[in-house]
XYZ file of C-alpha atoms in Angstrom:
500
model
C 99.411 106.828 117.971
C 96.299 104.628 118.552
C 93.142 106.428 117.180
C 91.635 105.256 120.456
C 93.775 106.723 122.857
C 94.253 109.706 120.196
C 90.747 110.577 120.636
C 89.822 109.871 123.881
C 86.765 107.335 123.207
C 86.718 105.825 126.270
C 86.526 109.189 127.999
C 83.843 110.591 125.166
C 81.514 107.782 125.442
C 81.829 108.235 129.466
C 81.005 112.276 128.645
C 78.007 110.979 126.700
C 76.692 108.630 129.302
C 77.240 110.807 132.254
C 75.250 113.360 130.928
C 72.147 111.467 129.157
C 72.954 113.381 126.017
C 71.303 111.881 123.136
C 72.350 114.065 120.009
C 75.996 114.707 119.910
C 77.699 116.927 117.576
C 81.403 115.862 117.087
C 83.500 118.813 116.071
C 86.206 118.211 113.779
C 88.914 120.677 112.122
C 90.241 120.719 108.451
C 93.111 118.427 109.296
C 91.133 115.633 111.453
C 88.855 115.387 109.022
C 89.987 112.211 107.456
C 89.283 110.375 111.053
C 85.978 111.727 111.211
C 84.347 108.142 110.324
C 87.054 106.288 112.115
C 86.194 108.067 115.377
C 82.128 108.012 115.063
C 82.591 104.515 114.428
C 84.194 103.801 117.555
C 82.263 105.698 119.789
C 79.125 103.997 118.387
C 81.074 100.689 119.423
C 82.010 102.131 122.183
C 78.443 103.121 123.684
C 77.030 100.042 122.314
C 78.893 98.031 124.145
C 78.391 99.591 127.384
C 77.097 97.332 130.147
C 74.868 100.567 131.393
C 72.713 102.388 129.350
C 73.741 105.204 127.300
C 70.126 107.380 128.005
C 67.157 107.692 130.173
C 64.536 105.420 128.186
C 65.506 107.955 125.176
C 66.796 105.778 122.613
C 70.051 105.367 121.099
C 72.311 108.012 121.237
C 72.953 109.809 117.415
C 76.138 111.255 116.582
C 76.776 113.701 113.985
C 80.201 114.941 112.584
C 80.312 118.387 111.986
C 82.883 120.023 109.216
C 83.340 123.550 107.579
C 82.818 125.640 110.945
C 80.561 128.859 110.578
C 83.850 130.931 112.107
C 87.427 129.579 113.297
C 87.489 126.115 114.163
C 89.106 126.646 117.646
C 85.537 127.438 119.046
C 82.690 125.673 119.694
C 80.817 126.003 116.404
C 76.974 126.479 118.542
C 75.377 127.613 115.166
C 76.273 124.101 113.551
C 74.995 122.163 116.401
C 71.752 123.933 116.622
C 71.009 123.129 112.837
C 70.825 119.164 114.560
C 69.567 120.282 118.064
C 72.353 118.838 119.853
C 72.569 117.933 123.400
C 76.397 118.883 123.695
C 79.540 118.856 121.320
C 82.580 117.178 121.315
C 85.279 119.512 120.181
C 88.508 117.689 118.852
C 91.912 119.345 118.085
C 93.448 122.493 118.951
C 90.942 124.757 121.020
C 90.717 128.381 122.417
C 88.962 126.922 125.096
C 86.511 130.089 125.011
C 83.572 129.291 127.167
C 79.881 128.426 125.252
C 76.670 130.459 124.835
C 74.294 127.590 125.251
C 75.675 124.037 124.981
C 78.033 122.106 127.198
C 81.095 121.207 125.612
C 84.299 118.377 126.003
C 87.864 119.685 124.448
C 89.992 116.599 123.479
C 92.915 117.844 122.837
C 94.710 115.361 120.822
C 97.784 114.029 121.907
C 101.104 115.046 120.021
C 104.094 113.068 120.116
C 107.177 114.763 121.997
C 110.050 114.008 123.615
C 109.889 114.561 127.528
C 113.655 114.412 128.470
C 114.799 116.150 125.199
C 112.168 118.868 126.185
C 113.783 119.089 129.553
C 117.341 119.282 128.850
C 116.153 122.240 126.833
C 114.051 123.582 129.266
C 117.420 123.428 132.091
C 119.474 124.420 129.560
C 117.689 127.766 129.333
C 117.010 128.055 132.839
C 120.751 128.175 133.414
C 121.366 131.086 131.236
C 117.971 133.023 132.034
C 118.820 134.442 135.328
C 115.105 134.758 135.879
C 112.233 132.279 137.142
C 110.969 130.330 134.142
C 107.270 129.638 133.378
C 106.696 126.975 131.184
C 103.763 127.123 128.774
C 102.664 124.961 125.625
C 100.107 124.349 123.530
C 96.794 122.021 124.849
C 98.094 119.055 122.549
C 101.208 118.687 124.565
C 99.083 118.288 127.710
C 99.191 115.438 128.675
C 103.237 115.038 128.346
C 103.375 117.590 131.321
C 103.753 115.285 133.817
C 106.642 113.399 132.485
C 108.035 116.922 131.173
C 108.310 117.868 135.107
C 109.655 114.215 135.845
C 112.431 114.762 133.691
C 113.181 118.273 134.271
C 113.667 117.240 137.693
C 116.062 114.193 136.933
C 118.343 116.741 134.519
C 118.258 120.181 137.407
C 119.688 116.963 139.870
C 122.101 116.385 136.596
C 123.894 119.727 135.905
C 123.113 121.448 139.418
C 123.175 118.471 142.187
C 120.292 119.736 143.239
C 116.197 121.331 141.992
C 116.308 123.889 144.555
C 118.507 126.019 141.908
C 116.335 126.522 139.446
C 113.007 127.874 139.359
C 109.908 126.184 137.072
C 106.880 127.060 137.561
C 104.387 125.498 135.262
C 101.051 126.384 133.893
C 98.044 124.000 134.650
C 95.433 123.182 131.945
C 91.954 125.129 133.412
C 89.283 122.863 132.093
C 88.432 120.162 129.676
C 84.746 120.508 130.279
C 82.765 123.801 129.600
C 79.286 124.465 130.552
C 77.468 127.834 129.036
C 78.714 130.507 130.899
C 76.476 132.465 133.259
C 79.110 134.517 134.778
C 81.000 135.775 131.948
C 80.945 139.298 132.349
C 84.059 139.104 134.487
C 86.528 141.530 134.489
C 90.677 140.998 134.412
C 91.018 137.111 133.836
C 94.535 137.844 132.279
C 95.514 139.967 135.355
C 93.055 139.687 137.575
C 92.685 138.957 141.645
C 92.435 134.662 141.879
C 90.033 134.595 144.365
C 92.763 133.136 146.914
C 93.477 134.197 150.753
C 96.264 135.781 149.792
C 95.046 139.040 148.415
C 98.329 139.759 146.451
C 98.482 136.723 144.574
C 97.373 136.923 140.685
C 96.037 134.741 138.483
C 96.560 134.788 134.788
C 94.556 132.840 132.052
C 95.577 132.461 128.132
C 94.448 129.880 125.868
C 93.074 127.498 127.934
C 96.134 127.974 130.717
C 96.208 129.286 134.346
C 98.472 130.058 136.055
C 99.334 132.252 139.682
C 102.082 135.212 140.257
C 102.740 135.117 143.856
C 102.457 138.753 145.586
C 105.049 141.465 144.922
C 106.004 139.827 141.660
C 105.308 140.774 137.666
C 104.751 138.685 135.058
C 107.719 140.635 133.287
C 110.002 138.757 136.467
C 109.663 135.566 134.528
C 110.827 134.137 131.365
C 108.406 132.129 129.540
C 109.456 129.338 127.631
C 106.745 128.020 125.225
C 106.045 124.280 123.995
C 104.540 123.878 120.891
C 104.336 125.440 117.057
C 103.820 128.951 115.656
C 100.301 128.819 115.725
C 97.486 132.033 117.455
C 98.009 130.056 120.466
C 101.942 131.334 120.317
C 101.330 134.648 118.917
C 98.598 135.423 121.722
C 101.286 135.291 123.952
C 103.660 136.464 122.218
C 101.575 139.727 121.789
C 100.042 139.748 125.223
C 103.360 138.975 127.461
C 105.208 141.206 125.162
C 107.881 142.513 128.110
C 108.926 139.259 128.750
C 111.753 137.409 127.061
C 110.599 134.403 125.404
C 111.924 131.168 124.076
C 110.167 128.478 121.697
C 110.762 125.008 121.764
C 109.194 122.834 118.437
C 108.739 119.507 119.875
C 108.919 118.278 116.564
C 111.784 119.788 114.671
C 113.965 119.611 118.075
C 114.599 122.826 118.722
C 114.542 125.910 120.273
C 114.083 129.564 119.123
C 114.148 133.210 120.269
C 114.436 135.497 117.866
C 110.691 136.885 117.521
C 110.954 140.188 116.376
C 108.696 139.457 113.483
C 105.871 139.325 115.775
C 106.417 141.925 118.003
C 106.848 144.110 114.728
C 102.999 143.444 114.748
C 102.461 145.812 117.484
C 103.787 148.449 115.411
C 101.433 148.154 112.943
C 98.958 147.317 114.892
C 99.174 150.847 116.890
C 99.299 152.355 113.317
C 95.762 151.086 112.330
C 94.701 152.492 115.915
C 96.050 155.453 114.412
C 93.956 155.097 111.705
C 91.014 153.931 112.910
C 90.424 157.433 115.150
C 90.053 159.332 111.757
C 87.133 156.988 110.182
C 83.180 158.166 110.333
C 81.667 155.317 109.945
C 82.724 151.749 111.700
C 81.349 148.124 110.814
C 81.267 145.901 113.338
C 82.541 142.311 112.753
C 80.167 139.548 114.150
C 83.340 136.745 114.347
C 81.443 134.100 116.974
C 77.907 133.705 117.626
C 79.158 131.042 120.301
C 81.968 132.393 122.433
C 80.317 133.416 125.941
C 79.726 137.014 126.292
C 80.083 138.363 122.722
C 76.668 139.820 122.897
C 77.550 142.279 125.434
C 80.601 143.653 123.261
C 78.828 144.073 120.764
C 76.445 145.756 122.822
C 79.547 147.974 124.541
C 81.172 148.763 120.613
C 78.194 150.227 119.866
C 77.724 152.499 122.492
C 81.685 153.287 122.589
C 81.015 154.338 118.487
C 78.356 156.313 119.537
C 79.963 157.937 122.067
C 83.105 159.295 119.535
C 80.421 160.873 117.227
C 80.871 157.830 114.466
C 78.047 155.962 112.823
C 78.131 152.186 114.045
C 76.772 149.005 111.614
C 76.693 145.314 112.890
C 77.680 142.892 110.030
C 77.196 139.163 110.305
C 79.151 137.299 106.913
C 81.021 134.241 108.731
C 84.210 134.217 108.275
C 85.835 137.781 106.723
C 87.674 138.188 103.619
C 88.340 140.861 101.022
C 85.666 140.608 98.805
C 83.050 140.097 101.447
C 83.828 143.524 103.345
C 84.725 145.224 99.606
C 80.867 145.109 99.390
C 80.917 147.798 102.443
C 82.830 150.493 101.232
C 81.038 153.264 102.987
C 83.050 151.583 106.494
C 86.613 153.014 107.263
C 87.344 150.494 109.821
C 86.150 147.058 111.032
C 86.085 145.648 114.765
C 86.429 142.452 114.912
C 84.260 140.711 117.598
C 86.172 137.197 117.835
C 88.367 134.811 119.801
C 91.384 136.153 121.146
C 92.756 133.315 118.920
C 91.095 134.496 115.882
C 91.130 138.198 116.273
C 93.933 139.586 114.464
C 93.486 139.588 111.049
C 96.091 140.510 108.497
C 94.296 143.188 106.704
C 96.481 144.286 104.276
C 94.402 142.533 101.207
C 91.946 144.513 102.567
C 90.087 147.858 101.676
C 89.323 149.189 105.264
C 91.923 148.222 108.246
C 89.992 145.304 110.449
C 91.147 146.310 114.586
C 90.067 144.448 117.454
C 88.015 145.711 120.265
C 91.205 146.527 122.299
C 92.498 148.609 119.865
C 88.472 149.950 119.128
C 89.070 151.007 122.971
C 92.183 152.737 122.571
C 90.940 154.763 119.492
C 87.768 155.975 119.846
C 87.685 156.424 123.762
C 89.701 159.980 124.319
C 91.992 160.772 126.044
C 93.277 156.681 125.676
C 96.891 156.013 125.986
C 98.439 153.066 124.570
C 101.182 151.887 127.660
C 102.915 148.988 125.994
C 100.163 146.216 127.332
C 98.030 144.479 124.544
C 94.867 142.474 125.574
C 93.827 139.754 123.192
C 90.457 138.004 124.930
C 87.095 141.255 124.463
C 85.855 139.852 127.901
C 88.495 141.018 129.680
C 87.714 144.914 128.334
C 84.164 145.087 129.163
C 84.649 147.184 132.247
C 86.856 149.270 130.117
C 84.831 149.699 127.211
C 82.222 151.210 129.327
C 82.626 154.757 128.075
C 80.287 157.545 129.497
C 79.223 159.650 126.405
C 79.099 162.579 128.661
C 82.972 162.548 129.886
C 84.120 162.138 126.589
C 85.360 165.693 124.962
C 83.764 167.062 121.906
C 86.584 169.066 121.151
C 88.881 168.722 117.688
C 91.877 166.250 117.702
C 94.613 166.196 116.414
C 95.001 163.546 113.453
C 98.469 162.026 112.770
C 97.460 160.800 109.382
C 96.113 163.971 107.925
C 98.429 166.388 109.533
C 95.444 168.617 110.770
C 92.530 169.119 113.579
C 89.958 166.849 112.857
C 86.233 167.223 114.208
C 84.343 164.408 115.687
C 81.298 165.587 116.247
C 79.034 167.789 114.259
C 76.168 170.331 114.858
C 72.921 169.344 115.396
C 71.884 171.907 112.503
C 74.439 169.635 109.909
C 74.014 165.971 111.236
C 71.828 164.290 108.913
C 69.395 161.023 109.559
C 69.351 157.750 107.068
C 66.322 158.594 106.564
C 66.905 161.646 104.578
C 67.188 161.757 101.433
C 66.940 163.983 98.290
C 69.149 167.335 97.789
C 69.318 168.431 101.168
C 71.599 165.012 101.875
C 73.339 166.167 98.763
C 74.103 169.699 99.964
C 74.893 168.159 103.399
C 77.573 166.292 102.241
C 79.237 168.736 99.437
C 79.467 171.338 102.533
C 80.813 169.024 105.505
C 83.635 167.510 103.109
C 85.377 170.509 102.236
C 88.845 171.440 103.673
C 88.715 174.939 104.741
C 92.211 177.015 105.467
C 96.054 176.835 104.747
C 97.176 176.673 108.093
C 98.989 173.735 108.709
C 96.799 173.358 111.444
C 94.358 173.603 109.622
C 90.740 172.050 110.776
C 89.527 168.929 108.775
C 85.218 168.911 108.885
C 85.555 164.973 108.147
C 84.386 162.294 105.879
C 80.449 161.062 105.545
C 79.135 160.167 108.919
C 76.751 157.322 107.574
C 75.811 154.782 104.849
C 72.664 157.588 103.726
C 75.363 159.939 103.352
C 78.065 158.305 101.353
C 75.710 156.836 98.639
C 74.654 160.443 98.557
C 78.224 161.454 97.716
C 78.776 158.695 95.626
C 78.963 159.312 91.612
C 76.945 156.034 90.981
C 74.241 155.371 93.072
C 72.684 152.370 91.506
C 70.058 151.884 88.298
C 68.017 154.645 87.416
C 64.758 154.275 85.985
C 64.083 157.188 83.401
C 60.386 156.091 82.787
C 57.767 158.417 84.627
C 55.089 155.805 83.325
C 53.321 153.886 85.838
C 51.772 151.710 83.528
C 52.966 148.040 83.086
C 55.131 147.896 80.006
C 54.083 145.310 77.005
C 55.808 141.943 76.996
C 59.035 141.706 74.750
C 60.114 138.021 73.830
C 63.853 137.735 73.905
C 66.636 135.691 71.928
C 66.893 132.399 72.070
C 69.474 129.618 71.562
C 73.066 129.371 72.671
C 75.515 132.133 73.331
C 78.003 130.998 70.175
C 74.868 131.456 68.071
C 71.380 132.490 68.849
C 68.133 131.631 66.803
C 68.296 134.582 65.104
C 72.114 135.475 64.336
C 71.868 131.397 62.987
C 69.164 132.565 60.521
C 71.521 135.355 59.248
C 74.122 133.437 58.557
C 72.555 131.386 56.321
C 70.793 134.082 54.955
C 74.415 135.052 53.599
C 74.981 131.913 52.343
C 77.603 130.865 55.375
């Protein structure tokens, strides 16, 4: 396809003039990369050649292409652009479509080739046999083959039924290809939530970038959802969010369709297994995963105080993007929360030491009395009503663990809860008393693990390098070996002292 209509430059440099922007930051993924120059090239034609001007008396406009995001590419990668001050960023390839913090933002897709009336015979086909109203989905780079997807579904339903009246498409609409910084984005229920329409019974649901509405007295599980795109997050959001409804995958570029997709919904049963797990850790680290994504400030915000709240120690790590060895260097944590994209949030932690959860499942463990019913919520700024956890209401009582077989106790006495800032042997003693098992019983009650960082070095073996010396007093100057590692100065001098 032509890197011009591809990209979008007409539109970009219109983006660019529209808004007076002078310092652009063009976002590019691992894959696009090698039409980075290509496209700043053109664009820089592009605006040059404008009849109008591209600024406000401000000069030309600079463009910088941006590579090797801070977190996952799908976001707007704010942190990079403020290293160059940028105006706005461009944002190429495939997109969460999360709103921004700070800087406005235009998605451009890409444009993937497809077949529209080999997508639509499919689409009929399984229409036929659903018995159910289909809602088509598909990922953003198949957007702008909608139109003649709907064309052609229409043409093939006149085909094998005479008529369109027989079966039922309803198709999701793209929500925005702009994105300003977010001022209202402590909203609650954008997956489920009320539209905003006359009709009060009407829903609207949001995933990935797509909206759609769920006229009154109807569920989303009264639909079949037939998806257009690759196994990418995109898929598995839904996949994992919509998981009561049957669902059918068409690749547009193999030509074909699939349904069997009990590989990923066998990731809900190990997902509610780390939730499982995660209720018996004592001390939590908390994932920094966007420093762009509206919002993520708040949850943050809300994970602490729900950690709080379950008598666990809390610590906020920022590291990029997460990986084995990074969080090996935090062994005191039992569990990480993951503060992310919904299209970046699950992480397959089975490489890693401690179990990394996402804020939904953070909910479900640590707020008691939390039942899991089934539903799974991807996006963190559709929980932050939920999250909201009065310490006060939540029971201080033992519970039950699954995992240990035994009563478990939250919350400690004020007499045995220790402060980082203790040290010495009274941390010591703290410790060798509160992680003791007590009892045969098989309900036996558990005291718990070390409730924070000062308390598991103290219970650690190896604590670091001692230094024996009680002197004060500078020690004298020592000059040390010289040479190469195969032979230093003075193991040379020995060797030919020995003749060698």
């Amino acid at each position: 396809m032509d890197l011009e209509l591809n990209y979008e430059i007409i539109r970009v440099a219109n983006f660019i003039r529209s808004g007076n922007f002078t310092r652009v930051a063009l976002q590019f993924p691992d894959e696009l990369l090698k039409d980075s120059t290509k496209v700043v090239s053109a664009l820089r034609e592009k605006l040059r050649s404008s009849e109008q001007p591209c600024t406000q008396g401000n000069g030309d406009v600079k463009l910088y292409a941006m590579a090797d995001t801070t977190y996952g590419s799908c976001c707007v990668d704010e942190v990079g652009a403020s290293h160059i001050n940028a105006d706005c960023v461009i944002h190429f390839g495939h997109t969460c479509l999360s709103p921004t913090s700070n800087l406005p933002a235009l998605f451009i897709f890409g444009k993937s080739l497809i077949s529209a009336s080999t997508c639509a015979k499919s689409i009929c086909s399984f229409a036929l046999t659903s018995g159910k109203p289909i809602l088509i989905l598909f990922g953003l780079e198949y957007a702008h083959a909608i139109d003649d997807i709907k064309e052609s579904a229409v043409a093939e339903s006149i085909n094998l039924c005479g008529s369109t009246s027989q079966l039922q498409l309803h198709y999701a609409d793209v929500m925005c290809s702009v994105v300003n910084p977010s001022e209202g984005h402590l909203r609650v229920g954008s997956c489920a939530g009320h539209d905003g329409s006359d009709n009060a019974a009407d829903k609207r649901y949001s995933i990935g970038g797509l909206t759609w509405s769920v006229s009154g007295g109807q569920k989303i599980e009264d639909y079949s959802l037939f998806w257009i795109g690759s196994d990418n997050p995109a898929f598995a959001n839904v996949v994992l969010t919509f998981n009561g409804c049957e669902i059918v995958r068409y690749d547009a570029t193999e030509d074909y369709t699939m349904t069997d997709f009990s590989q990923q919904r066998r990731i809900l049963k190990r997902r509610y297994y780390l939730v499982e797990k995660a209720k018996d850790a004592g001390i939590v680290g908390i994932l920094v995963g966007t420093l762009g994504v509206a919002g993520y400030l708040h949850m943050i915000h809300q994970m602490k105080e729900l950690i709080t709240a379950a008598g666990k120690k809390a610590y906020t790590l920022v590291m990029g993007r997460p990986n084995p060895a990074k969080l090996a260097n935090f062994p005191e944590c039992d569990v990480f929360i993951y503060v992310s994209c919904a299209q970046t949030a699950l992480l397959d932690s089975k490489e890693f030491l401690a179990p990394v959860i996402t804020p939904f499942e953070a909910l479900l463990a640590f707020n008691r009395g939390s039942q899991w019913t089934g539903a799974y919520v991807m996006e963190f700024r559709d929980l932050f009503a939920s999250a909201a956890v009065d310490s006060k209401t939540q029971s201080k009582e033992a519970r039950f663990s699954f995992l240990q077989g035994g009563y478990v106790e939250d919350f400690d006495s004020q007499e045995n809860r220790v402060d980082d800032k203790d040290e010495g042997l009274a941390l010591a003693n703290v410790i060798d008393k509160d992680l003791q098992v007590t009892g045969k019983d098989p309900h036996y009650l558990i005291k718990g693990r070390a409730k924070s960082g000062a308390e598991f070095l103290a219970a650690r073996s190896f604590q670091g390098l001692d230094i024996h010396s009680k002197s004060s007093l500078p020690e004298p100057v020592f000059i040390g070996r010289t040479g190469k590692a195969s032979g230093y100065a003075d193991e040379a001098s020995k060797l030919q002292a020995h003749g060698r």
